[in-house]
Amino acid sequence: MDNRDFLLGNSNVPHYIWTIICIMLLCSCEEQATQTSQQDIRIAQVKTMTIQSQKWQEMISAYGVIEAAKEVQITVEFSAKIKSVFFKEGQTVKRGQQLITFDSTKRKLRLQNAEQSVKDARARLHKARQEARSTRKLFMHGNAARTKYDATEAKLRQAMAQYEQSLTATKLAMRELRESRLISPVTGVVEKCNVHSGETILPGQLIGVIQVVETVRVATYVSEKDINHLRIGSEARVTSSGVAGYTYSARVEALGIKADTRTGNFPVKLMIENKQGLLRPGMTAKVVLQGLEIQDAIVVPDNILVDRQRRKVLYIVKNNAAEEIEPVIGTSPNDQVLILQGLHPGDKVITSNLQQIVNGSPVKEIP
């Protein structure tokens, strides 16, 4: 039998002995509780950054589609038979490149006839001038009647008009002969080719359509909160998976004044120089537009924002404890986040051990 059994089984033990034993047991429990409590309270060591205001350029990201900046419809003002066609749909053509050769047999004949008409009209004009000079002399000396004088003058005017008409006809015939070769007025990609060899075309008939690609347009959309942050002429960067490794500079050409009824977003159009012709209509594009420039902005790394119950929060150090802040954030280009509300210059934001911290956690700053 040990001492404990002896005490418990001995009813003759004095009461003061029992009192001493109880006090000793209580002191032992309190000491153990204090040690346990001190072990449970752990101070998190954290790194911080001090908030400072700075100049910041807002960047707005969007996705869009490459479009042709200009579309040229190919037509002619005359009727002709096509001899050869040198372009097809999807082909890239250069400014001045030959597209079609027309049958020039009739044009050459028209030019020959027009040139002969000029010779005949010139001869008639020469003869009319000689007769007019002779009649004028006779009329001035009273040897010719007034009616004869008037008749020779009218004949001269008629000969001059016929000569002018023949010259005009010759110029027209020469132009038609030159137009036996139809050339491209622009550099671009052929969207449509509506003719083939041996076909006779009519004046105004649509021969083909060329989309200009020296300069292309990007059509995109931005949200209602971003549309008023853009201006005509604002700069942007454009990339396309169809032209890997290239980044194009662009400028805002037009801002929509009415939102799309389906999405609520506003249309934005940008112009891009496409001198190499690598961007083609229909390609997708990623656009990063420059928005407003803020002089005294507060910007933080996006990795210091953590999810707490579907909320984006961060923590600042206040009185050696972590205080939870749910800030109002703006756009997030790259790895930076614009803080619109919730932080102030001088605040110390916790940047490490964030998963171990909750609101009110004791913390200690470390370098």
Short mmCIF file of C-alpha atoms in Angstrom, two decimals:
data_model
loop_
_atom_site.label_atom_id
_atom_site.label_comp_id
_atom_site.label_asym_id
_atom_site.label_seq_id
_atom_site.Cartn_x
_atom_site.Cartn_y
_atom_site.Cartn_z
CA MET A 1 0.00 0.00 0.00
CA ASP A 2 1.53 3.41 -1.12
CA ASN A 3 1.09 6.75 0.68
CA ARG A 4 -1.82 7.82 -1.52
CA ASP A 5 -3.74 4.62 -0.74
CA PHE A 6 -2.90 5.01 2.84
CA LEU A 7 -4.25 8.54 2.97
CA LEU A 8 -7.37 7.71 1.06
CA GLY A 9 -8.10 4.67 3.18
CA ASN A 10 -7.22 6.17 6.50
CA SER A 11 -10.06 8.07 8.07
CA ASN A 12 -7.87 9.13 10.96
CA VAL A 13 -5.82 11.59 8.88
CA PRO A 14 -6.23 15.12 10.28
CA HIS A 15 -8.21 17.65 8.22
CA TYR A 16 -5.34 20.10 7.92
CA ILE A 17 -3.37 17.43 6.09
CA TRP A 18 -6.15 17.19 3.54
CA THR A 19 -6.14 20.96 3.15
CA ILE A 20 -2.40 21.10 2.44
CA ILE A 21 -2.69 18.35 -0.15
CA CYS A 22 -5.51 20.17 -2.01
CA ILE A 23 -3.55 23.43 -2.12
CA MET A 24 -0.50 21.65 -3.54
CA LEU A 25 -2.60 19.97 -6.24
CA LEU A 26 -4.24 23.27 -7.25
CA CYS A 27 -0.90 25.07 -7.58
CA SER A 28 0.42 22.26 -9.75
CA CYS A 29 -2.58 22.50 -12.14
CA GLU A 30 -2.29 26.29 -12.46
CA GLU A 31 1.40 26.05 -13.35
CA GLN A 32 0.66 23.47 -16.05
CA ALA A 33 -2.17 25.63 -17.50
CA THR A 34 0.10 28.66 -17.62
CA GLN A 35 2.78 26.71 -19.49
CA THR A 36 0.19 25.36 -21.93
CA SER A 37 -1.26 28.83 -22.55
CA GLN A 38 2.18 30.29 -23.24
CA GLN A 39 2.88 27.50 -25.70
CA ASP A 40 -0.42 28.10 -27.56
CA ILE A 41 0.18 31.86 -28.07
CA ARG A 42 2.75 32.01 -30.88
CA ILE A 43 3.88 35.34 -32.34
CA ALA A 44 4.16 35.19 -36.14
CA GLN A 45 7.30 36.70 -37.63
CA VAL A 46 6.37 38.66 -40.76
CA LYS A 47 7.92 40.90 -43.37
CA THR A 48 6.20 44.16 -44.26
CA MET A 49 6.24 46.90 -46.86
CA THR A 50 5.50 50.54 -46.12
CA ILE A 51 2.87 52.04 -48.42
CA GLN A 52 3.99 55.02 -50.51
CA SER A 53 1.98 56.93 -53.12
CA GLN A 54 3.40 56.97 -56.66
CA LYS A 55 2.61 57.92 -60.25
CA TRP A 56 0.75 55.10 -61.95
CA GLN A 57 -0.45 54.46 -65.50
CA GLU A 58 -3.68 52.52 -65.68
CA MET A 59 -3.60 49.60 -68.11
CA ILE A 60 -6.79 48.06 -69.48
CA SER A 61 -6.67 44.57 -70.99
CA ALA A 62 -9.10 43.33 -73.63
CA TYR A 63 -9.38 40.87 -76.50
CA GLY A 64 -10.38 41.71 -80.06
CA VAL A 65 -10.28 40.79 -83.74
CA ILE A 66 -8.12 42.13 -86.57
CA GLU A 67 -10.10 43.87 -89.33
CA ALA A 68 -9.17 45.46 -92.63
CA ALA A 69 -8.89 49.22 -92.19
CA LYS A 70 -10.10 49.83 -95.73
CA GLU A 71 -11.86 47.80 -98.40
CA VAL A 72 -11.42 48.66 -102.09
CA GLN A 73 -13.95 47.53 -104.68
CA ILE A 74 -12.50 47.03 -108.17
CA THR A 75 -14.71 48.19 -111.07
CA VAL A 76 -14.26 49.77 -114.53
CA GLU A 77 -16.26 52.36 -116.47
CA PHE A 78 -16.33 50.51 -119.77
CA SER A 79 -17.35 47.23 -121.33
CA ALA A 80 -14.59 44.82 -122.31
CA LYS A 81 -13.69 41.20 -122.76
CA ILE A 82 -11.22 39.75 -120.24
CA LYS A 83 -8.18 38.14 -121.78
CA SER A 84 -6.29 37.02 -118.62
CA VAL A 85 -6.83 37.14 -114.83
CA PHE A 86 -3.76 37.32 -112.57
CA PHE A 87 -5.26 37.34 -109.05
CA LYS A 88 -7.29 35.02 -106.85
CA GLU A 89 -9.01 35.09 -103.48
CA GLY A 90 -6.66 35.07 -100.49
CA GLN A 91 -3.71 36.31 -102.54
CA THR A 92 -1.61 39.25 -101.33
CA VAL A 93 -1.21 41.87 -104.06
CA LYS A 94 1.00 44.95 -104.20
CA ARG A 95 0.11 48.47 -105.28
CA GLY A 96 0.65 48.68 -109.06
CA GLN A 97 0.52 44.90 -109.58
CA GLN A 98 -1.33 43.79 -112.75
CA LEU A 99 -4.66 42.10 -112.01
CA ILE A 100 -6.32 41.71 -115.43
CA THR A 101 -5.51 42.02 -119.13
CA PHE A 102 -8.43 42.94 -121.38
CA ASP A 103 -8.76 42.10 -125.06
CA SER A 104 -7.30 45.22 -126.70
CA THR A 105 -8.15 44.49 -130.35
CA LYS A 106 -11.16 46.81 -130.45
CA ARG A 107 -9.36 49.45 -128.40
CA LYS A 108 -6.44 49.55 -130.81
CA LEU A 109 -8.87 49.92 -133.72
CA ARG A 110 -10.72 52.74 -131.93
CA LEU A 111 -7.43 54.52 -131.33
CA GLN A 112 -6.44 54.19 -135.00
CA ASN A 113 -9.81 55.59 -136.09
CA ALA A 114 -9.53 58.43 -133.59
CA GLU A 115 -6.04 59.32 -134.78
CA GLN A 116 -7.24 59.33 -138.39
CA SER A 117 -10.15 61.57 -137.38
CA VAL A 118 -7.65 64.02 -135.89
CA LYS A 119 -5.72 64.14 -139.16
CA ASP A 120 -8.90 64.71 -141.17
CA ALA A 121 -10.17 67.37 -138.77
CA ARG A 122 -6.80 69.12 -138.82
CA ALA A 123 -6.88 69.23 -142.63
CA ARG A 124 -10.42 70.65 -142.65
CA LEU A 125 -9.44 73.23 -140.06
CA HIS A 126 -6.43 74.30 -142.11
CA LYS A 127 -8.59 74.71 -145.21
CA ALA A 128 -11.28 76.61 -143.27
CA ARG A 129 -8.71 79.03 -141.91
CA GLN A 130 -7.36 79.78 -145.38
CA GLU A 131 -10.85 80.44 -146.71
CA ALA A 132 -11.68 82.63 -143.72
CA ARG A 133 -8.52 84.75 -144.20
CA SER A 134 -9.24 85.23 -147.90
CA THR A 135 -12.90 86.16 -147.33
CA ARG A 136 -11.96 88.62 -144.59
CA LYS A 137 -9.65 90.52 -146.97
CA LEU A 138 -12.30 90.64 -149.68
CA PHE A 139 -14.97 91.73 -147.22
CA MET A 140 -12.76 94.53 -145.82
CA HIS A 141 -12.27 95.94 -149.38
CA GLY A 142 -15.93 95.60 -150.22
CA ASN A 143 -15.42 92.78 -152.67
CA ALA A 144 -17.34 90.10 -150.71
CA ALA A 145 -20.91 90.00 -149.47
CA ARG A 146 -21.74 89.88 -145.80
CA THR A 147 -23.48 86.55 -146.18
CA LYS A 148 -20.34 84.95 -147.63
CA TYR A 149 -18.23 86.37 -144.79
CA ASP A 150 -20.62 85.00 -142.16
CA ALA A 151 -20.69 81.61 -143.86
CA THR A 152 -16.89 81.24 -143.92
CA GLU A 153 -16.64 82.29 -140.26
CA ALA A 154 -19.25 79.72 -139.27
CA LYS A 155 -17.43 77.05 -141.26
CA LEU A 156 -14.19 77.92 -139.42
CA ARG A 157 -15.86 77.64 -136.03
CA GLN A 158 -17.34 74.27 -136.98
CA ALA A 159 -13.93 72.99 -138.14
CA MET A 160 -12.32 74.08 -134.88
CA ALA A 161 -15.03 72.31 -132.83
CA GLN A 162 -14.63 69.11 -134.87
CA TYR A 163 -10.89 69.23 -134.36
CA GLU A 164 -11.30 69.60 -130.57
CA GLN A 165 -13.77 66.70 -130.52
CA SER A 166 -11.33 64.49 -132.43
CA LEU A 167 -8.56 65.29 -129.94
CA THR A 168 -10.84 64.40 -127.03
CA ALA A 169 -11.82 61.13 -128.71
CA THR A 170 -8.17 60.29 -129.25
CA LYS A 171 -7.30 60.91 -125.61
CA LEU A 172 -10.21 58.70 -124.55
CA ALA A 173 -9.10 55.92 -126.91
CA MET A 174 -5.54 56.15 -125.60
CA ARG A 175 -6.80 55.92 -122.01
CA GLU A 176 -8.93 52.89 -122.85
CA LEU A 177 -5.93 51.23 -124.45
CA ARG A 178 -3.87 51.88 -121.32
CA GLU A 179 -6.73 50.43 -119.27
CA SER A 180 -6.30 47.16 -121.11
CA ARG A 181 -4.11 46.40 -118.10
CA LEU A 182 -6.02 46.70 -114.83
CA ILE A 183 -3.62 47.26 -111.92
CA SER A 184 -4.17 47.15 -108.17
CA PRO A 185 -4.58 50.61 -106.62
CA VAL A 186 -3.51 49.37 -103.16
CA THR A 187 -1.47 46.77 -101.30
CA GLY A 188 -3.72 44.24 -99.66
CA VAL A 189 -5.33 40.82 -99.58
CA VAL A 190 -7.87 39.77 -102.22
CA GLU A 191 -11.17 39.03 -100.52
CA LYS A 192 -13.23 38.40 -103.67
CA CYS A 193 -12.49 37.63 -107.32
CA ASN A 194 -15.71 37.68 -109.35
CA VAL A 195 -14.40 37.27 -112.92
CA HIS A 196 -12.59 34.76 -115.12
CA SER A 197 -10.80 34.72 -118.47
CA GLY A 198 -13.02 35.06 -121.56
CA GLU A 199 -15.81 36.85 -119.68
CA THR A 200 -17.17 40.18 -120.91
CA ILE A 201 -17.67 42.69 -118.12
CA LEU A 202 -20.01 45.67 -118.06
CA PRO A 203 -19.46 49.23 -116.78
CA GLY A 204 -19.72 49.34 -112.97
CA GLN A 205 -19.63 45.54 -112.59
CA LEU A 206 -17.83 44.40 -109.41
CA ILE A 207 -14.62 42.68 -110.50
CA GLY A 208 -13.12 42.03 -107.08
CA VAL A 209 -12.56 43.30 -103.54
CA ILE A 210 -9.17 43.99 -101.92
CA GLN A 211 -8.75 44.49 -98.18
CA VAL A 212 -5.98 46.99 -97.41
CA VAL A 213 -3.45 45.49 -94.98
CA GLU A 214 -0.73 48.17 -94.86
CA THR A 215 -2.77 49.49 -91.95
CA VAL A 216 -5.23 47.28 -90.06
CA ARG A 217 -7.81 47.87 -87.37
CA VAL A 218 -8.45 46.05 -84.09
CA ALA A 219 -12.05 45.89 -82.94
CA THR A 220 -12.43 45.24 -79.21
CA TYR A 221 -14.73 46.02 -76.27
CA VAL A 222 -14.18 47.46 -72.77
CA SER A 223 -16.44 47.63 -69.73
CA GLU A 224 -18.51 50.63 -68.69
CA LYS A 225 -16.07 51.38 -65.86
CA ASP A 226 -13.16 51.59 -68.34
CA ILE A 227 -14.65 53.39 -71.35
CA ASN A 228 -14.34 56.87 -69.78
CA HIS A 229 -10.71 56.19 -68.92
CA LEU A 230 -9.78 56.09 -72.63
CA ARG A 231 -9.21 58.93 -75.08
CA ILE A 232 -8.93 59.18 -78.87
CA GLY A 233 -5.24 58.77 -79.60
CA SER A 234 -4.51 56.76 -76.44
CA GLU A 235 -1.63 54.33 -76.96
CA ALA A 236 -1.92 50.56 -76.74
CA ARG A 237 0.06 47.36 -77.26
CA VAL A 238 -1.31 44.56 -79.43
CA THR A 239 -0.20 40.95 -79.74
CA SER A 240 -1.67 38.10 -81.76
CA SER A 241 -1.13 34.36 -81.50
CA GLY A 242 -1.10 34.32 -85.29
CA VAL A 243 2.11 36.40 -85.29
CA ALA A 244 4.05 34.98 -82.36
CA GLY A 245 6.87 37.08 -80.94
CA TYR A 246 5.63 40.42 -82.32
CA THR A 247 4.24 43.32 -80.31
CA TYR A 248 2.57 46.10 -82.27
CA SER A 249 2.02 49.71 -81.24
CA ALA A 250 -1.50 50.98 -81.77
CA ARG A 251 -3.62 54.07 -81.14
CA VAL A 252 -7.29 54.41 -80.29
CA GLU A 253 -9.16 55.53 -83.41
CA ALA A 254 -12.76 55.46 -82.17
CA LEU A 255 -14.67 55.05 -78.90
CA GLY A 256 -18.23 53.74 -78.94
CA ILE A 257 -20.96 55.97 -77.54
CA LYS A 258 -23.43 53.13 -77.10
CA ALA A 259 -22.95 49.82 -75.28
CA ASP A 260 -23.60 46.47 -76.86
CA THR A 261 -27.10 45.43 -75.76
CA ARG A 262 -26.03 41.82 -75.15
CA THR A 263 -22.87 42.38 -73.09
CA GLY A 264 -23.11 45.97 -71.85
CA ASN A 265 -19.56 46.62 -73.10
CA PHE A 266 -18.50 49.52 -75.30
CA PRO A 267 -16.78 49.12 -78.70
CA VAL A 268 -13.25 50.47 -79.18
CA LYS A 269 -11.31 50.56 -82.47
CA LEU A 270 -7.55 50.90 -82.80
CA MET A 271 -5.26 51.42 -85.82
CA ILE A 272 -2.03 49.46 -86.35
CA GLU A 273 0.69 49.86 -88.97
CA ASN A 274 1.15 46.48 -90.64
CA LYS A 275 4.03 47.14 -93.02
CA GLN A 276 5.15 43.51 -93.11
CA GLY A 277 1.60 42.35 -93.80
CA LEU A 278 1.72 39.62 -91.16
CA LEU A 279 -1.53 40.61 -89.45
CA ARG A 280 -4.54 39.41 -91.39
CA PRO A 281 -8.25 40.15 -91.02
CA GLY A 282 -9.90 37.59 -88.73
CA MET A 283 -6.90 37.00 -86.45
CA THR A 284 -7.52 37.32 -82.72
CA ALA A 285 -5.61 39.95 -80.74
CA LYS A 286 -4.83 40.77 -77.12
CA VAL A 287 -4.92 44.49 -76.45
CA VAL A 288 -3.43 46.40 -73.50
CA LEU A 289 -4.66 50.00 -73.55
CA GLN A 290 -3.29 52.93 -71.60
CA GLY A 291 -5.97 54.43 -69.38
CA LEU A 292 -5.81 57.32 -66.94
CA GLU A 293 -2.56 58.44 -65.35
CA ILE A 294 -2.88 58.77 -61.55
CA GLN A 295 -0.36 60.98 -59.76
CA ASP A 296 -0.82 59.78 -56.13
CA ALA A 297 -1.74 56.12 -56.56
CA ILE A 298 -1.31 53.27 -54.10
CA VAL A 299 -0.16 50.07 -55.78
CA VAL A 300 0.68 46.72 -54.14
CA PRO A 301 1.83 43.32 -55.42
CA ASP A 302 -1.12 41.07 -56.17
CA ASN A 303 0.40 38.17 -54.20
CA ILE A 304 -0.19 39.91 -50.85
CA LEU A 305 -3.95 39.72 -51.39
CA VAL A 306 -5.37 36.49 -49.94
CA ASP A 307 -8.78 34.84 -50.13
CA ARG A 308 -10.84 34.85 -46.98
CA GLN A 309 -14.40 33.57 -47.33
CA ARG A 310 -14.53 34.61 -51.02
CA ARG A 311 -13.12 38.03 -50.22
CA LYS A 312 -9.81 39.54 -51.30
CA VAL A 313 -8.14 40.90 -48.18
CA LEU A 314 -4.73 42.01 -46.97
CA TYR A 315 -3.24 42.62 -43.53
CA ILE A 316 -1.53 45.61 -42.00
CA VAL A 317 0.43 45.76 -38.75
CA LYS A 318 -1.29 47.75 -36.02
CA ASN A 319 -0.28 47.61 -32.35
CA ASN A 320 1.84 44.50 -32.97
CA ALA A 321 -1.15 42.63 -34.37
CA ALA A 322 -2.49 41.85 -37.83
CA GLU A 323 -5.51 43.91 -38.86
CA GLU A 324 -7.58 42.62 -41.78
CA ILE A 325 -8.39 45.11 -44.56
CA GLU A 326 -10.77 44.46 -47.46
CA PRO A 327 -9.62 47.10 -49.97
CA VAL A 328 -11.41 48.45 -53.02
CA ILE A 329 -9.19 47.45 -55.92
CA GLY A 330 -8.88 48.70 -59.49
CA THR A 331 -7.40 47.10 -62.58
CA SER A 332 -4.62 44.54 -62.20
CA PRO A 333 -2.10 44.64 -65.05
CA ASN A 334 0.74 42.16 -64.73
CA ASP A 335 1.46 41.54 -61.02
CA GLN A 336 0.40 44.91 -59.60
CA VAL A 337 -2.96 45.93 -58.11
CA LEU A 338 -4.26 49.48 -57.84
CA ILE A 339 -5.81 50.14 -54.41
CA LEU A 340 -8.63 52.64 -54.69
CA GLN A 341 -9.68 52.59 -51.02
CA GLY A 342 -8.56 50.94 -47.78
CA LEU A 343 -4.85 51.78 -47.58
CA HIS A 344 -3.01 54.99 -46.81
CA PRO A 345 0.60 56.14 -47.19
CA GLY A 346 2.60 54.96 -44.19
CA ASP A 347 0.58 51.77 -43.61
CA LYS A 348 2.71 48.68 -43.09
CA VAL A 349 1.34 45.81 -45.14
CA ILE A 350 2.27 42.23 -44.29
CA THR A 351 3.94 40.44 -47.23
CA SER A 352 4.95 37.03 -45.75
CA ASN A 353 3.44 34.11 -43.78
CA LEU A 354 0.00 35.25 -44.94
CA GLN A 355 -1.57 31.80 -44.75
CA GLN A 356 -0.81 31.63 -41.01
CA ILE A 357 -2.40 34.98 -40.20
CA VAL A 358 -5.94 35.91 -39.31
CA ASN A 359 -7.43 39.13 -38.03
CA GLY A 360 -5.90 39.94 -34.64
CA SER A 361 -2.96 37.55 -34.85
CA PRO A 362 0.05 38.82 -32.85
CA VAL A 363 2.95 39.55 -35.18
CA LYS A 364 6.55 40.65 -35.03
CA GLU A 365 8.18 42.50 -37.93
CA ILE A 366 11.44 41.12 -39.23
CA PRO A 367 13.79 42.55 -41.87
#
